[in-house]
Coordinates of C-alpha atoms in Angstrom, one line a residue:
Chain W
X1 CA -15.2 -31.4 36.6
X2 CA -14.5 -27.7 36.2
X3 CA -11.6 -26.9 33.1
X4 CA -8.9 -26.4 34.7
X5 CA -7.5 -22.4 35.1
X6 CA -4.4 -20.6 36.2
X7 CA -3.2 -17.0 36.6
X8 CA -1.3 -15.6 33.4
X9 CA 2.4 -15.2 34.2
X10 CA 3.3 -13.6 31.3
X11 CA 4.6 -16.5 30.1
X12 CA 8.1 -15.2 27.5
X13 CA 7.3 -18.2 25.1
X14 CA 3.7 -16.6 24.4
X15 CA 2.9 -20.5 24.4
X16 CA -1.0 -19.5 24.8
X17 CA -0.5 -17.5 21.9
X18 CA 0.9 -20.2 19.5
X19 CA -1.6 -22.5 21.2
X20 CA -4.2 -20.6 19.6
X21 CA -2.6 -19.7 16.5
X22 CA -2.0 -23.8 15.9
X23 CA -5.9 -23.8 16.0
X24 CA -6.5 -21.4 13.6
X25 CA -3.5 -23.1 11.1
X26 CA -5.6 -26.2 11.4
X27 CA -8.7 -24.9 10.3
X28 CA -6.8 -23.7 7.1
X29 CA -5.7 -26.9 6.2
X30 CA -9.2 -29.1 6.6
X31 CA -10.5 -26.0 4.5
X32 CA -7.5 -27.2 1.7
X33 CA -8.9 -31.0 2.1
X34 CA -12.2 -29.5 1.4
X35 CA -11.7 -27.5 -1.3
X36 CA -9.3 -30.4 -3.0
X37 CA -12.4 -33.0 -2.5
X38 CA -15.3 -30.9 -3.6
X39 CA -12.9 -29.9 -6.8
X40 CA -13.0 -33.6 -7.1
X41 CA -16.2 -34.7 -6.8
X42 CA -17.2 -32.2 -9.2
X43 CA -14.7 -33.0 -12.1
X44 CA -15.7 -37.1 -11.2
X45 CA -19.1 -36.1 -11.1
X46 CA -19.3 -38.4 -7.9
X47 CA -21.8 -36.3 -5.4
X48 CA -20.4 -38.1 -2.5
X49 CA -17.0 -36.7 -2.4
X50 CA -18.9 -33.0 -2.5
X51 CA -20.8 -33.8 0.1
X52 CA -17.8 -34.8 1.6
X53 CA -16.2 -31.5 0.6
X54 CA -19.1 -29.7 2.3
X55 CA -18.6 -31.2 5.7
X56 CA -15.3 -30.6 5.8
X57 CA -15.7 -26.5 4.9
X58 CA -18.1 -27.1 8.0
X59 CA -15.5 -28.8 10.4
X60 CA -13.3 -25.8 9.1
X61 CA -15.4 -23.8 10.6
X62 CA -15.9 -25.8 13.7
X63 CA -12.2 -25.4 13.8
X64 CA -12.3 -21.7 13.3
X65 CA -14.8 -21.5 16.1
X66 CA -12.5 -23.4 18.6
X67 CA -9.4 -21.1 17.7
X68 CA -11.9 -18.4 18.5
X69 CA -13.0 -19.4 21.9
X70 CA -9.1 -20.7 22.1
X71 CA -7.9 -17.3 22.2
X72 CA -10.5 -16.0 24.7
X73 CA -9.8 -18.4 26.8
X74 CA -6.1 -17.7 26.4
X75 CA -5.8 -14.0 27.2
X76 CA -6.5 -12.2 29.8
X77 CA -5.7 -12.6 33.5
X78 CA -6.5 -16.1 33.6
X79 CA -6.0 -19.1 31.4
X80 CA -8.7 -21.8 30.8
X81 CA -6.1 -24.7 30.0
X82 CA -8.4 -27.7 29.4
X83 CA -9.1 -27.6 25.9
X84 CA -12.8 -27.9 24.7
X85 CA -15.1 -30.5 25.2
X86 CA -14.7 -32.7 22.2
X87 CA -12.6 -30.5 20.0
X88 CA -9.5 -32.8 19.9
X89 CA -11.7 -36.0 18.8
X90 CA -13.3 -33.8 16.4
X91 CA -10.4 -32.5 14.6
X92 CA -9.2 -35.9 14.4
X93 CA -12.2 -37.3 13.4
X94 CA -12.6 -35.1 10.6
X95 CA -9.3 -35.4 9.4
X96 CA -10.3 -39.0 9.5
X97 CA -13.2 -38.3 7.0
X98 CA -10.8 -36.1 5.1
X99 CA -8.5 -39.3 4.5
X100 CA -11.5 -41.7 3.6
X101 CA -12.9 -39.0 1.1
X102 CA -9.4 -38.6 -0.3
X103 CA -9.0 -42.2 -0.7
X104 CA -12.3 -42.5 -2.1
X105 CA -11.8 -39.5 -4.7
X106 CA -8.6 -41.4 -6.1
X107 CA -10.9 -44.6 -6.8
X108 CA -13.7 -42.6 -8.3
X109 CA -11.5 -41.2 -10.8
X110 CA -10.0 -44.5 -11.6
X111 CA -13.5 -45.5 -12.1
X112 CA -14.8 -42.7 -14.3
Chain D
X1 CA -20.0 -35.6 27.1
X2 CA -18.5 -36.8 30.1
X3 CA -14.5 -36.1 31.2
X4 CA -12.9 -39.0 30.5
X5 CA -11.6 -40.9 33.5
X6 CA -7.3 -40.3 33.1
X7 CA -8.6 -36.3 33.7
X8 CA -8.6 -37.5 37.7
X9 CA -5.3 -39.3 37.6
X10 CA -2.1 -37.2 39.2
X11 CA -2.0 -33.5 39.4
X12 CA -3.0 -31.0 37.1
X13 CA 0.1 -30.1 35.0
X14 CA 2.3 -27.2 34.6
X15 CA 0.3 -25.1 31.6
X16 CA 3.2 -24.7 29.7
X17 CA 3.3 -28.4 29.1
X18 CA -0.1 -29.4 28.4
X19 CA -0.5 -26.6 26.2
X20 CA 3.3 -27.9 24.3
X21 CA 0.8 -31.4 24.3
X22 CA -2.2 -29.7 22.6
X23 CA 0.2 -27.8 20.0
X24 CA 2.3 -30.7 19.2
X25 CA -1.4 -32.6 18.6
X26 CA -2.4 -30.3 16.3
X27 CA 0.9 -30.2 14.4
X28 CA 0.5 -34.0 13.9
X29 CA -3.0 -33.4 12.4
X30 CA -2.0 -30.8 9.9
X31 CA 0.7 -33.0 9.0
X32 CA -2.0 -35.7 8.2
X33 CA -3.6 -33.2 6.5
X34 CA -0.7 -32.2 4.2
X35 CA 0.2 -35.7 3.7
X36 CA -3.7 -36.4 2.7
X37 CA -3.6 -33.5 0.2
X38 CA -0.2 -34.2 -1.1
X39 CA -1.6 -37.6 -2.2
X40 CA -5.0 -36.2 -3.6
X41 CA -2.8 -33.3 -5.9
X42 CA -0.6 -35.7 -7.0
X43 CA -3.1 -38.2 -8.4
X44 CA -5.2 -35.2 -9.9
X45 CA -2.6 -33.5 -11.6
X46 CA 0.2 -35.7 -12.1
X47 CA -1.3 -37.5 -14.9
X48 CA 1.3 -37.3 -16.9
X49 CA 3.4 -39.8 -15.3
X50 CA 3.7 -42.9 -15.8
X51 CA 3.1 -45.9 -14.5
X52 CA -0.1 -45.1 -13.4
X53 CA -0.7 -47.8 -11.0
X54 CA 2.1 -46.5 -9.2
X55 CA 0.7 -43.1 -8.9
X56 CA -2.3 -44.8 -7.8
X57 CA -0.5 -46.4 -5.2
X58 CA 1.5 -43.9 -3.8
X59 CA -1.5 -41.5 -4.0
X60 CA -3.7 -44.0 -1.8
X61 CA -0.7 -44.6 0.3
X62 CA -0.4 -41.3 1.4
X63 CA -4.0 -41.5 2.8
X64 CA -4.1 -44.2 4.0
X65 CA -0.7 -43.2 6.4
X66 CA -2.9 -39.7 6.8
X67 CA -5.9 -41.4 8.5
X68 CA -3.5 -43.4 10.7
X69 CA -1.6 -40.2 11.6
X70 CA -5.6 -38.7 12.7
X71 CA -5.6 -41.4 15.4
X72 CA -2.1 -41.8 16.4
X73 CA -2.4 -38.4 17.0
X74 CA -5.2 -38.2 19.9
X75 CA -3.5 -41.5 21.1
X76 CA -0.2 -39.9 21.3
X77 CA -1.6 -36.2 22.8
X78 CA -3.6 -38.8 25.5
X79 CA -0.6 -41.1 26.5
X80 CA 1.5 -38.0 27.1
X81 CA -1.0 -36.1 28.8
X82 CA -1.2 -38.8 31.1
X83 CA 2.3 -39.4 31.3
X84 CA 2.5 -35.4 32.4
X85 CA 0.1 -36.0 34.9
X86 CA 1.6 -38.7 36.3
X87 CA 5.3 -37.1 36.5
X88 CA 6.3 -39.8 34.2
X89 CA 8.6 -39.7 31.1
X90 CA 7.0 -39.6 27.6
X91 CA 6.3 -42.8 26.2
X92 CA 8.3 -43.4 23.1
X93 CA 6.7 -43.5 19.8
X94 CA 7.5 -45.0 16.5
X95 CA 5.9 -42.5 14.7
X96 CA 8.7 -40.2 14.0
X97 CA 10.8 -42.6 12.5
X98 CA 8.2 -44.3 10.4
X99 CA 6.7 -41.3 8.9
X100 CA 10.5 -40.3 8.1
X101 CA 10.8 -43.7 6.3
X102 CA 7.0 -42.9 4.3
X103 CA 8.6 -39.5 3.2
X104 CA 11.9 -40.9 2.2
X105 CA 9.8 -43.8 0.4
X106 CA 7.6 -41.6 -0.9
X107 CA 10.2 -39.3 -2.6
X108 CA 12.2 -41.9 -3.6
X109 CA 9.7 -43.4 -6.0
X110 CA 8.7 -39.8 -7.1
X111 CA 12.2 -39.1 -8.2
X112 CA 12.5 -42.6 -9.9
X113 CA 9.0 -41.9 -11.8
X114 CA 10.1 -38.2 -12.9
X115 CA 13.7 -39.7 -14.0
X116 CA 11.9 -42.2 -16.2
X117 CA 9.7 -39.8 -17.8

């Protein structure tokens, strides 16, 4: 199935604007998570929660990208409104990891 | 990756909406995340405060709510895409009022524990 398009109206809420925007927010906050867990795993000394750290940065960037090809696909003369393949089980996926690896850094602390 | 199947159901939806759907989604996750990273602060740099088990708890209470909030979110941005699809009214969720009541919880106990100390 094609994603689904429509003609720009020149819509007064700028909703495809904010729709993109809310990507790029998102991608700032998984970059947060990251930072907080790698800052952990280094002062625990517990490599998993920087490796944990590191994949986040990388599904910050995944995130990135998608707000990217967000915004191309919502300017212009015609609006691409199915999101991208994926991207919503992958931001929620991640933030999934984020939680686990957050749970896990408050153990490893309690442990070291 | 194939479309999932509820794609096919009813008519495509006024853009406005399912855009509204894909914003209000994402809003839900960065509240995870600042729920998540609330929890991870507090137990890193609030080592002052006493009990500690109770920081503990309230840290690892916070993510655990956060990694429910990661898939009631795509459930929720699902059931209402649907719902839109279909013409039908959004499903009701408890997910307002119950992260109110974490929040509420959450700060209560905070105030206690900084009172005490």
């Amino acid at each position: 199935m094609a994603a689904y398009s429509v003609p720009a109206t020149g819509d007064p809420g700028l909703q495809p604007e904010r729709t993109a925007l809310a990507w790029s927010r998102t991608a700032l906050a998984l970059a947060v998570n990251a930072l907080l867990s790698m800052r952990a795993g280094f002062v625990t000394g517990q490599p998993v929660l920087v490796a944990v750290g590191a994949l986040l940065f990388a599904a910050s960037g995944a995130a990135v990208a998608i707000g990217t090809v967000r915004r191309r696909q919502l300017v212009g003369n015609r609006l691409v409104i199915t999101p991208p393949r994926g991207a919503l089980v992958g931001v929620a996926a991640a933030t999934m990891l984020a939680a686990i690896g957050g749970i896990a850094s408050i153990f490893a602390e309690g442990a070291a | 990756m194939r479309d999932p199947k509820w794609r096919d159901e009813g008519e495509e939806p006024d853009y406005r909406f399912t855009l509204a759907n894909e914003r209000t989604f994402l809003a839900w996750i960065r509240t995870a995340l600042a729920l998540l990273a609330g929890g991870v602060l507090l137990h890193q740099f609030a080592t002052e405060l006493d009990p500690r088990l109770v920081v503990t708890l309230l840290s690892t209470g916070l993510g655990v709510v956060a990694a429910v909030l990661s898939v009631v979110s795509y459930t929720r941005w699902r059931a209402n895409e649907i719902a839109i699809r279909n013409g039908r009214p959004l499903p009701f969720s408890w997910v307002l009022p119950a992260l109110a009541a974490v929040c509420l919880m959450t700060s209560a106990v905070l105030v206690v524990l900084l009172l005490v100390a």
